[in-house]
């Protein structure tokens, strides 16, 4: 699939679904496609049968689930996934995977040079014996493949009465073991209203590799439980965070930290803006806990010397501009003729 441009508005009602405007499940190559859509995915389920049931949604504005190659594509608009579940006997496990660009990605999937600017909303009502698990990301909900040089300026909102696991990130909800995300960024606003949530400006829950990425949006947690970090909520035992930074503002009513709230994995040369955690509601659980990343002042964090000499980002798909937010090479050179020594975009223009 190549060179597609489209605007769509649609409602999908189903119990189990892989849904995207371009394709529900991709196993080939998609290139140079731009989609603008407003999508409402509804899935209500009740059964009087006895048994242990498994159902799931994979939904994204562009692609529901990817097992192929996707390059130079973008998505804009809105996507909302809402569910209600109840079973009469035994139990139902229901998995809701939603992303602004792609819902979920398999280990054979590769995404390069793509972006999303999408309002992502997940709403779950848990009935009797039904257990909802939601994974929501501004760019992708669930990743077990490879993503490079991509970004999102999304808004993610999760509302749920479920006390089971929720994973919400500005870029990715859950990054699986064996997955990798390199040279990407999130300017997302992330909000969790209820439930047990891993919440982060870039990743909700990481168990793979995230390298040379940054988050620069706002993280709001009003659940009263869960883990909230400016960059990542929970870095699991197989998770590796390397040469990343966060300037995300954090406003939380649950356990919180500047960079990653809980770390059981590996952290190498990660940083955060020393004024990034600005306001709290309720008790500040992790105040002053800087052990998992290093605090830097604005002039140091955005200096060309730091990003080039300390992080080596000039060799990982980034263009380092003058004392401001770095840009991806694909952004910088696509349709522009800037002088790299003088061009300095403002973070404020992108929501920082």
Coordinates of C-alpha atoms in Angstrom, one line a residue, residues 6-323:
X6 CA -7.8 10.0 3.1
X7 CA -10.2 11.5 5.6
X8 CA -12.7 9.2 7.4
X9 CA -15.3 9.1 10.1
X10 CA -16.6 5.8 11.3
X11 CA -17.9 3.7 14.1
X12 CA -16.9 0.0 14.6
X13 CA -19.0 -2.2 16.9
X14 CA -17.5 -5.7 17.6
X15 CA -16.5 -8.0 20.4
X16 CA -13.0 -8.8 19.0
X17 CA -11.5 -6.5 16.5
X18 CA -8.3 -5.4 14.7
X19 CA -9.2 -2.0 13.3
X20 CA -7.4 0.7 11.4
X21 CA -8.4 3.0 8.5
X22 CA -5.6 1.7 6.2
X23 CA -5.8 -1.9 7.3
X24 CA -6.8 -4.0 10.3
X25 CA -3.8 -6.3 10.2
X26 CA -0.7 -5.5 8.1
X27 CA 1.7 -8.2 6.9
X28 CA 3.2 -6.4 3.9
X29 CA 4.6 -2.9 3.3
X30 CA 2.8 0.5 3.8
X31 CA 4.6 3.7 2.6
X32 CA 3.9 7.4 2.2
X33 CA 0.3 7.3 3.5
X34 CA -1.4 10.1 5.4
X35 CA -4.7 9.5 7.2
X36 CA -7.1 11.8 9.0
X37 CA -10.0 10.1 10.9
X38 CA -12.4 10.2 13.7
X39 CA -13.0 6.6 14.9
X40 CA -15.3 5.3 17.6
X41 CA -14.7 1.6 18.5
X42 CA -17.4 0.1 20.8
X43 CA -17.4 -3.3 22.2
X44 CA -20.0 -4.5 24.7
X45 CA -20.2 -8.1 25.8
X46 CA -22.4 -10.3 28.0
X47 CA -22.7 -14.0 28.1
X48 CA -24.7 -16.4 30.3
X49 CA -22.3 -19.3 29.4
X50 CA -19.9 -20.7 31.9
X51 CA -16.2 -20.6 31.1
X52 CA -13.0 -18.5 31.0
X53 CA -13.2 -16.2 28.0
X54 CA -10.5 -14.1 26.3
X55 CA -11.4 -11.1 24.0
X56 CA -9.4 -8.2 22.7
X57 CA -9.3 -5.0 20.7
X58 CA -6.3 -3.8 18.6
X59 CA -7.2 -0.3 17.2
X60 CA -5.3 2.6 15.7
X61 CA -6.2 5.4 13.4
X62 CA -3.9 4.1 10.6
X63 CA -3.4 0.4 11.4
X64 CA -5.0 -2.0 14.0
X65 CA -2.1 -4.5 14.2
X66 CA 1.2 -4.4 12.3
X67 CA 3.4 -7.4 11.4
X68 CA 5.0 -5.8 8.3
X69 CA 6.9 -2.6 7.4
X70 CA 5.5 0.9 7.7
X71 CA 7.4 3.9 6.5
X72 CA 6.8 7.7 6.1
X73 CA 3.2 7.6 7.2
X74 CA 1.1 9.9 9.5
X75 CA -2.2 9.9 11.3
X76 CA -4.3 12.7 12.6
X77 CA -7.7 12.9 14.3
X78 CA -9.4 11.1 17.1
X79 CA -9.9 7.5 18.3
X80 CA -12.1 6.3 21.2
X81 CA -12.4 2.7 22.4
X82 CA -15.2 2.0 24.9
X83 CA -16.1 -1.3 26.4
X84 CA -18.5 -2.9 28.9
X85 CA -18.1 -6.5 30.0
X86 CA -20.0 -9.0 32.2
X87 CA -20.2 -12.8 32.4
X88 CA -22.6 -14.9 34.4
X89 CA -20.1 -17.5 35.5
X90 CA -16.4 -18.0 35.7
X91 CA -14.5 -15.1 34.1
X92 CA -13.6 -12.9 31.1
X93 CA -10.2 -11.4 30.4
X94 CA -10.5 -8.5 28.1
X95 CA -7.5 -6.7 26.5
X96 CA -7.9 -3.3 25.0
X97 CA -4.9 -2.1 22.9
X98 CA -5.2 1.4 21.4
X99 CA -2.7 3.7 19.8
X100 CA -2.9 7.0 17.9
X101 CA -1.1 5.6 14.9
X102 CA -1.1 1.8 15.4
X103 CA -2.8 -0.3 18.0
X104 CA -0.3 -3.1 18.4
X105 CA 2.8 -4.5 16.7
X106 CA 4.2 -8.0 16.4
X107 CA 7.9 -9.0 16.6
X108 CA 8.2 -8.9 12.8
X109 CA 6.9 -5.4 12.6
X110 CA 9.1 -2.4 11.7
X111 CA 8.0 1.3 11.8
X112 CA 10.2 4.1 10.5
X113 CA 9.7 7.9 10.1
X114 CA 6.1 8.0 11.1
X115 CA 4.1 10.4 13.3
X116 CA 0.7 10.9 14.9
X117 CA -1.3 13.8 16.2
X118 CA -4.4 12.1 17.6
X119 CA -6.7 12.4 20.6
X120 CA -6.7 8.9 22.1
X121 CA -9.4 7.9 24.6
X122 CA -10.1 4.6 26.3
X123 CA -13.1 4.0 28.5
X124 CA -13.8 0.8 30.3
X125 CA -16.7 -0.3 32.5
X126 CA -16.1 -3.6 34.3
X127 CA -19.1 -5.7 35.1
X128 CA -19.3 -8.9 37.1
X129 CA -16.4 -11.4 36.6
X130 CA -14.9 -9.3 33.8
X131 CA -11.3 -8.1 34.0
X132 CA -10.2 -5.3 31.8
X133 CA -6.5 -4.7 30.8
X134 CA -5.9 -1.5 28.9
X135 CA -2.8 -0.6 27.0
X136 CA -2.9 2.9 25.5
X137 CA -0.2 5.0 23.7
X138 CA -0.2 8.3 21.8
X139 CA 1.7 6.6 19.0
X140 CA 1.3 2.8 19.6
X141 CA -0.4 0.8 22.3
X142 CA 1.6 -2.4 22.5
X143 CA 5.0 -3.0 20.8
X144 CA 7.1 -6.1 20.4
X145 CA 8.8 -5.0 17.2
X146 CA 11.1 -2.2 16.1
X147 CA 10.3 1.6 15.9
X148 CA 12.7 4.2 14.7
X149 CA 12.6 8.0 14.1
X150 CA 9.0 8.6 14.9
X151 CA 7.0 11.0 17.1
X152 CA 3.7 11.9 18.5
X153 CA 1.9 15.0 19.7
X154 CA -1.1 13.1 21.1
X155 CA -3.5 13.5 23.9
X156 CA -4.2 10.2 25.8
X157 CA -7.0 9.8 28.3
X158 CA -7.9 6.6 30.1
X159 CA -11.1 6.2 32.2
X160 CA -11.8 2.9 33.9
X161 CA -13.5 1.4 36.9
X162 CA -11.2 -1.6 36.5
X163 CA -8.6 -2.3 39.2
X164 CA -6.6 -4.5 36.9
X165 CA -3.5 -3.4 35.0
X166 CA -3.6 -0.3 32.8
X167 CA -0.5 0.9 30.9
X168 CA -0.6 4.3 29.4
X169 CA 2.3 6.2 27.8
X170 CA 2.6 9.4 25.7
X171 CA 4.4 7.3 23.0
X172 CA 3.9 3.6 23.9
X173 CA 1.7 1.9 26.5
X174 CA 3.7 -1.3 26.8
X175 CA 7.1 -2.2 25.3
X176 CA 7.6 -6.0 25.3
X177 CA 10.8 -8.0 25.8
X178 CA 12.7 -8.1 22.5
X179 CA 11.3 -4.9 21.3
X180 CA 13.2 -1.7 20.5
X181 CA 12.4 2.0 20.2
X182 CA 15.1 4.3 19.0
X183 CA 15.3 8.1 18.3
X184 CA 11.7 8.9 18.9
X185 CA 9.9 11.5 21.0
X186 CA 6.6 12.4 22.6
X187 CA 5.0 15.8 23.1
X188 CA 1.9 14.1 24.5
X189 CA -0.5 15.0 27.2
X190 CA -1.3 11.9 29.2
X191 CA -4.1 11.5 31.7
X192 CA -5.3 8.5 33.8
X193 CA -8.5 9.0 35.7
X194 CA -8.9 5.8 37.6
X195 CA -7.7 2.2 38.0
X196 CA -4.3 0.7 38.7
X197 CA -2.1 2.5 36.1
X198 CA 1.5 2.5 35.0
X199 CA 1.8 6.0 33.5
X200 CA 4.6 7.8 31.7
X201 CA 5.3 10.7 29.5
X202 CA 6.9 8.4 27.0
X203 CA 6.2 4.8 28.1
X204 CA 3.7 3.4 30.6
X205 CA 5.5 0.1 31.1
X206 CA 8.8 -0.9 29.5
X207 CA 10.3 -4.4 29.3
X208 CA 12.3 -3.9 26.1
X209 CA 14.8 -1.3 24.9
X210 CA 14.2 2.5 24.6
X211 CA 17.2 4.5 23.4
X212 CA 17.9 8.1 22.5
X213 CA 14.3 9.3 23.0
X214 CA 12.7 12.2 24.9
X215 CA 9.3 13.2 26.4
X216 CA 8.3 16.8 26.8
X217 CA 4.5 16.9 27.5
X218 CA 2.4 16.7 30.6
X219 CA 1.6 13.6 32.8
X220 CA -1.5 13.7 35.0
X221 CA -2.5 10.8 37.3
X222 CA -5.6 11.0 39.4
X223 CA -6.1 7.3 40.2
X224 CA -4.8 7.2 43.7
X225 CA -2.9 4.0 42.8
X226 CA -0.3 3.0 40.3
X227 CA 3.1 4.3 39.2
X228 CA 3.8 7.6 37.4
X229 CA 7.1 8.8 35.9
X230 CA 8.0 11.8 33.8
X231 CA 9.4 9.4 31.2
X232 CA 8.3 5.9 32.2
X233 CA 6.0 4.5 34.9
X234 CA 7.6 1.1 35.3
X235 CA 10.8 -0.3 33.9
X236 CA 10.7 -4.1 34.2
X237 CA 13.5 -6.6 34.7
X238 CA 14.2 -7.0 30.9
X239 CA 13.8 -3.2 30.3
X240 CA 16.7 -1.0 29.3
X241 CA 16.5 2.8 29.1
X242 CA 19.6 4.3 27.5
X243 CA 20.5 8.0 26.8
X244 CA 17.0 9.4 27.2
X245 CA 15.7 12.5 28.8
X246 CA 12.4 13.9 30.1
X247 CA 11.1 17.5 30.5
X248 CA 7.5 16.3 31.1
X249 CA 5.5 18.1 33.8
X250 CA 4.1 15.6 36.3
X251 CA 0.9 16.1 38.3
X252 CA 0.1 13.0 40.3
X253 CA -2.1 11.6 43.1
X254 CA -0.2 8.3 43.2
X255 CA 3.4 7.1 43.5
X256 CA 5.5 9.4 41.4
X257 CA 9.1 10.0 40.2
X258 CA 10.8 12.5 38.0
X259 CA 12.0 10.0 35.4
X260 CA 10.8 6.4 36.1
X261 CA 8.8 5.6 39.2
X262 CA 9.8 1.9 39.6
X263 CA 12.9 0.4 38.1
X264 CA 13.7 -3.3 38.1
X265 CA 15.8 -3.1 34.9
X266 CA 18.8 -1.3 33.5
X267 CA 19.2 2.5 33.3
X268 CA 22.1 4.1 31.5
X269 CA 22.7 7.9 31.2
X270 CA 19.2 9.2 31.6
X271 CA 18.3 12.8 32.5
X272 CA 15.4 15.0 33.5
X273 CA 14.8 18.7 33.7
X274 CA 15.3 19.8 37.3
X275 CA 12.1 21.8 37.4
X276 CA 9.9 19.3 35.6
X277 CA 7.8 18.1 38.5
X278 CA 5.8 21.1 39.3
X279 CA 2.6 20.2 41.2
X280 CA 1.0 17.4 43.2
X281 CA -2.4 16.4 44.4
X282 CA -2.3 14.4 47.6
X283 CA 0.8 12.9 49.1
X284 CA 4.1 13.1 47.2
X285 CA 5.4 9.6 47.6
X286 CA 8.8 9.8 45.9
X287 CA 9.9 13.3 46.6
X288 CA 13.6 13.9 45.9
X289 CA 14.2 10.4 44.6
X290 CA 16.6 11.2 41.8
X291 CA 18.6 7.9 41.9
X292 CA 17.3 6.5 38.6
X293 CA 18.2 9.6 36.5
X294 CA 20.3 12.8 36.7
X295 CA 18.7 16.3 37.1
X296 CA 20.0 19.0 34.8
X297 CA 19.1 22.7 34.3
X298 CA 17.5 23.9 31.1
X299 CA 20.7 25.5 29.6
X300 CA 22.7 22.3 30.2
X301 CA 20.0 19.8 29.0
X302 CA 19.4 21.7 25.7
X303 CA 23.0 22.5 25.0
X304 CA 24.5 21.2 21.8
X305 CA 27.6 20.0 23.6
X306 CA 25.6 17.9 26.0
X307 CA 23.4 16.3 23.4
X308 CA 26.3 15.6 21.0
X309 CA 29.2 14.9 23.3
X310 CA 27.5 13.2 26.3
X311 CA 24.6 11.5 24.6
X312 CA 25.9 11.1 21.0
X313 CA 22.5 11.9 19.5
X314 CA 24.1 13.4 16.3
X315 CA 24.9 9.7 15.4
X316 CA 21.4 8.3 16.1
X317 CA 19.0 10.0 13.7
X318 CA 18.9 13.5 15.4
X319 CA 19.7 17.0 14.2
X320 CA 21.0 19.0 17.1
X321 CA 19.8 22.6 16.8
X322 CA 21.0 25.6 18.7
X323 CA 20.1 25.4 22.4

